[in-house]
PDB file of C-alpha atoms in Angstrom:
ATOM      1  CA  MET A   1       0.011   0.315  -0.155  1.00  0.00           C
ATOM      2  CA  ILE A   2       2.450   2.395   0.257  1.00  0.00           C
ATOM      3  CA  GLY A   3       4.637   1.701  -2.367  1.00  0.00           C
ATOM      4  CA  ALA A   4       1.264   2.061  -4.446  1.00  0.00           C
ATOM      5  CA  GLN A   5       1.130   5.981  -2.431  1.00  0.00           C
ATOM      6  CA  LEU A   6       5.290   6.345  -3.341  1.00  0.00           C
ATOM      7  CA  ASN A   7       3.765   6.120  -7.185  1.00  0.00           C
ATOM      8  CA  VAL A   8       1.186   7.971  -7.610  1.00  0.00           C
ATOM      9  CA  THR A   9       3.761  10.836  -5.512  1.00  0.00           C
ATOM     10  CA  GLU A  10       6.180  10.245  -7.753  1.00  0.00           C
ATOM     11  CA  ALA A  11       3.462  10.444 -11.256  1.00  0.00           C
ATOM     12  CA  ARG A  12       2.380  13.392  -9.530  1.00  0.00           C
ATOM     13  CA  HIS A  13       6.386  15.482  -9.440  1.00  0.00           C
ATOM     14  CA  ARG A  14       6.970  13.695 -12.532  1.00  0.00           C
ATOM     15  CA  LEU A  15       3.871  16.156 -14.551  1.00  0.00           C
ATOM     16  CA  ALA A  16       4.681  18.607 -12.637  1.00  0.00           C
ATOM     17  CA  ARG A  17       8.729  18.447 -13.194  1.00  0.00           C
ATOM     18  CA  LYS A  18       7.162  18.773 -16.458  1.00  0.00           C
ATOM     19  CA  ILE A  19       5.045  21.541 -17.117  1.00  0.00           C
ATOM     20  CA  PHE A  20       7.623  23.783 -15.254  1.00  0.00           C
ATOM     21  CA  PHE A  21       9.958  23.178 -18.299  1.00  0.00           C
ATOM     22  CA  GLY A  22      11.472  26.641 -18.246  1.00  0.00           C
ATOM     23  CA  GLN A  23      13.437  26.982 -15.769  1.00  0.00           C
ATOM     24  CA  ARG A  24      14.679  23.325 -15.092  1.00  0.00           C
ATOM     25  CA  GLY A  25      12.290  23.110 -12.349  1.00  0.00           C
ATOM     26  CA  GLU A  26      14.260  26.080 -10.469  1.00  0.00           C
ATOM     27  CA  LEU A  27      12.689  28.608  -8.389  1.00  0.00           C
ATOM     28  CA  ARG A  28      13.796  31.827 -10.447  1.00  0.00           C
ATOM     29  CA  GLN A  29      12.404  34.786  -7.617  1.00  0.00           C
ATOM     30  CA  HIS A  30      14.748  35.449  -4.931  1.00  0.00           C
ATOM     31  CA  TYR A  31      10.882  37.355  -2.837  1.00  0.00           C
ATOM     32  CA  ARG A  32       8.660  34.424  -0.978  1.00  0.00           C
ATOM     33  CA  GLU A  33       6.007  36.178  -3.070  1.00  0.00           C
ATOM     34  CA  GLY A  34       7.533  35.263  -6.606  1.00  0.00           C
ATOM     35  CA  MET A  35       8.591  32.060  -5.138  1.00  0.00           C
ATOM     36  CA  GLU A  36       4.466  31.557  -3.842  1.00  0.00           C
ATOM     37  CA  ASP A  37       3.476  32.793  -7.551  1.00  0.00           C
ATOM     38  CA  GLN A  38       5.655  30.426  -9.702  1.00  0.00           C
ATOM     39  CA  LEU A  39       4.220  27.397  -7.156  1.00  0.00           C
ATOM     40  CA  GLY A  40       0.596  28.719  -7.192  1.00  0.00           C
ATOM     41  CA  ALA A  41       1.323  29.355 -11.428  1.00  0.00           C
ATOM     42  CA  LEU A  42       2.360  25.610 -11.260  1.00  0.00           C
ATOM     43  CA  GLY A  43      -0.167  23.868  -8.951  1.00  0.00           C
ATOM     44  CA  LEU A  44      -3.024  25.756 -11.260  1.00  0.00           C
ATOM     45  CA  ALA A  45      -1.103  23.761 -14.168  1.00  0.00           C
ATOM     46  CA  LEU A  46      -1.146  21.340 -12.978  1.00  0.00           C
ATOM     47  CA  ASN A  47      -4.663  20.486 -11.666  1.00  0.00           C
ATOM     48  CA  ALA A  48      -6.040  21.758 -14.977  1.00  0.00           C
ATOM     49  CA  VAL A  49      -4.168  18.640 -16.487  1.00  0.00           C
ATOM     50  CA  VAL A  50      -5.444  16.711 -14.409  1.00  0.00           C
ATOM     51  CA  LEU A  51      -8.914  17.690 -14.420  1.00  0.00           C
ATOM     52  CA  PHE A  52      -8.754  17.417 -19.063  1.00  0.00           C
ATOM     53  CA  ASN A  53      -7.600  13.495 -18.309  1.00  0.00           C
ATOM     54  CA  SER A  54      -9.900  12.818 -15.806  1.00  0.00           C
ATOM     55  CA  LEU A  55     -13.476  14.163 -17.937  1.00  0.00           C
ATOM     56  CA  TYR A  56     -11.274  11.983 -20.727  1.00  0.00           C
ATOM     57  CA  ILE A  57     -10.882   9.759 -18.802  1.00  0.00           C
ATOM     58  CA  ASP A  58     -13.964   8.982 -17.720  1.00  0.00           C
ATOM     59  CA  ALA A  59     -15.978  10.044 -21.044  1.00  0.00           C
ATOM     60  CA  ALA A  60     -13.367   6.874 -23.000  1.00  0.00           C
ATOM     61  CA  VAL A  61     -14.011   4.543 -19.882  1.00  0.00           C
ATOM     62  CA  LYS A  62     -18.256   5.674 -20.947  1.00  0.00           C
ATOM     63  CA  GLN A  63     -17.906   5.035 -23.851  1.00  0.00           C
ATOM     64  CA  LEU A  64     -16.440   1.490 -23.397  1.00  0.00           C
ATOM     65  CA  ALA A  65     -19.122   0.401 -21.251  1.00  0.00           C
ATOM     66  CA  ALA A  66     -21.633   1.570 -23.958  1.00  0.00           C
ATOM     67  CA  ASP A  67     -19.687  -0.040 -26.338  1.00  0.00           C
ATOM     68  CA  GLY A  68     -19.547  -3.384 -23.909  1.00  0.00           C
ATOM     69  CA  PHE A  69     -15.610  -3.593 -22.795  1.00  0.00           C
ATOM     70  CA  PRO A  70     -16.052  -5.355 -19.616  1.00  0.00           C
ATOM     71  CA  VAL A  71     -15.327  -2.331 -17.141  1.00  0.00           C
ATOM     72  CA  THR A  72     -14.172  -3.765 -14.508  1.00  0.00           C
ATOM     73  CA  ASP A  73     -13.218  -2.152 -11.222  1.00  0.00           C
ATOM     74  CA  GLU A  74      -9.888  -3.898 -11.429  1.00  0.00           C
ATOM     75  CA  LEU A  75      -8.563  -2.449 -14.672  1.00  0.00           C
ATOM     76  CA  LEU A  76     -10.602   1.312 -13.416  1.00  0.00           C
ATOM     77  CA  ALA A  77      -8.233   0.977 -10.059  1.00  0.00           C
ATOM     78  CA  ARG A  78      -5.091   1.367 -12.543  1.00  0.00           C
ATOM     79  CA  LEU A  79      -5.993   4.880 -14.415  1.00  0.00           C
ATOM     80  CA  SER A  80      -4.584   7.097 -13.599  1.00  0.00           C
ATOM     81  CA  PRO A  81      -4.837  11.395 -14.825  1.00  0.00           C
ATOM     82  CA  LEU A  82      -1.413  11.680 -14.202  1.00  0.00           C
ATOM     83  CA  GLN A  83       0.024  10.379 -17.467  1.00  0.00           C
ATOM     84  CA  TYR A  84       0.691  13.433 -19.918  1.00  0.00           C
ATOM     85  CA  ASP A  85       1.828  11.778 -23.392  1.00  0.00           C
ATOM     86  CA  HIS A  86      -0.575  13.250 -25.813  1.00  0.00           C
ATOM     87  CA  ILE A  87       0.417  17.203 -24.414  1.00  0.00           C
ATOM     88  CA  ASN A  88       2.081  19.394 -26.119  1.00  0.00           C
ATOM     89  CA  PHE A  89       3.729  21.079 -23.128  1.00  0.00           C
ATOM     90  CA  LEU A  90       5.268  23.058 -26.130  1.00  0.00           C
ATOM     91  CA  GLY A  91       4.560  25.289 -29.201  1.00  0.00           C
ATOM     92  CA  ARG A  92       0.893  28.041 -29.631  1.00  0.00           C
ATOM     93  CA  TYR A  93      -1.982  28.107 -26.362  1.00  0.00           C
ATOM     94  CA  ALA A  94      -5.703  29.646 -27.025  1.00  0.00           C
ATOM     95  CA  PHE A  95      -7.858  30.099 -24.272  1.00  0.00           C
ATOM     96  CA  THR A  96     -10.980  30.647 -25.858  1.00  0.00           C
ATOM     97  CA  ARG A  97     -13.953  28.873 -25.913  1.00  0.00           C
ATOM     98  CA  PRO A  98     -15.301  25.797 -28.044  1.00  0.00           C
ATOM     99  CA  ALA A  99     -18.791  27.348 -29.432  1.00  0.00           C
ATOM    100  CA  VAL A 100     -19.875  23.985 -28.038  1.00  0.00           C
ATOM    101  CA  PRO A 101     -19.958  23.206 -24.328  1.00  0.00           C
ATOM    102  CA  GLY A 102     -18.472  20.035 -23.715  1.00  0.00           C
ATOM    103  CA  LEU A 103     -16.268  17.195 -24.796  1.00  0.00           C
ATOM    104  CA  HIS A 104     -14.263  17.418 -28.291  1.00  0.00           C
ATOM    105  CA  PRO A 105     -15.194  14.000 -29.600  1.00  0.00           C
ATOM    106  CA  LEU A 106     -12.748  10.677 -28.609  1.00  0.00           C
ATOM    107  CA  ARG A 107     -11.204   9.404 -30.766  1.00  0.00           C
ATOM    108  CA  ASP A 108     -12.484   6.233 -32.895  1.00  0.00           C
ATOM    109  CA  PRO A 109      -9.550   3.331 -31.657  1.00  0.00           C
ATOM    110  CA  HIS A 110     -11.270   1.947 -35.368  1.00  0.00           C
ATOM    111  CA  ALA A 111     -10.405   4.589 -37.802  1.00  0.00           C
ATOM    112  CA  HIS A 112      -7.377   5.248 -39.455  1.00  0.00           C
ATOM    113  CA  ASP A 113      -4.909   7.867 -38.453  1.00  0.00           C
ATOM    114  CA  GLU A 114      -4.261  10.586 -40.793  1.00  0.00           C
ATOM    115  CA  SER A 115      -0.309   9.864 -39.893  1.00  0.00           C
ATOM    116  CA  ASP A 116      -1.118   6.109 -41.062  1.00  0.00           C
ATOM    117  CA  ASP A 117      -1.326   6.717 -44.271  1.00  0.00           C
ATOM    118  CA  GLY A 118      -2.368  10.447 -45.041  1.00  0.00           C
ATOM    119  CA  GLU A 119      -5.832  10.456 -44.511  1.00  0.00           C
ATOM    120  CA  ALA A 120      -7.926  10.693 -42.326  1.00  0.00           C
ATOM    121  CA  GLU A 121     -11.495   7.330 -42.250  1.00  0.00           C
TER     122      GLU A 121
END
């Protein structure tokens, strides 16, 4: 049980280090309020990633269950919202409201990816 908690804590720290890449994880402010601001922004970004992942994991699990996939408690226990391979931490970001409220549609796992053959189905 302690090992499982350590794994969760380490996963959280890995995600935080990935988000906080700009200064290689170093607090650069020389005054306490500046450090608190940096840590607060990191916490906000970390919570946003966890919320985003949680919403889409929930949607994916519901879709799998609706499609007849056997979603068990054992399987659900292995899911984590601390994953980040699908998140682009570099680039441009738009913080605009979507035209339609709610989540974007989930990717169809049976459709060909554009990178496979140049065309999407």
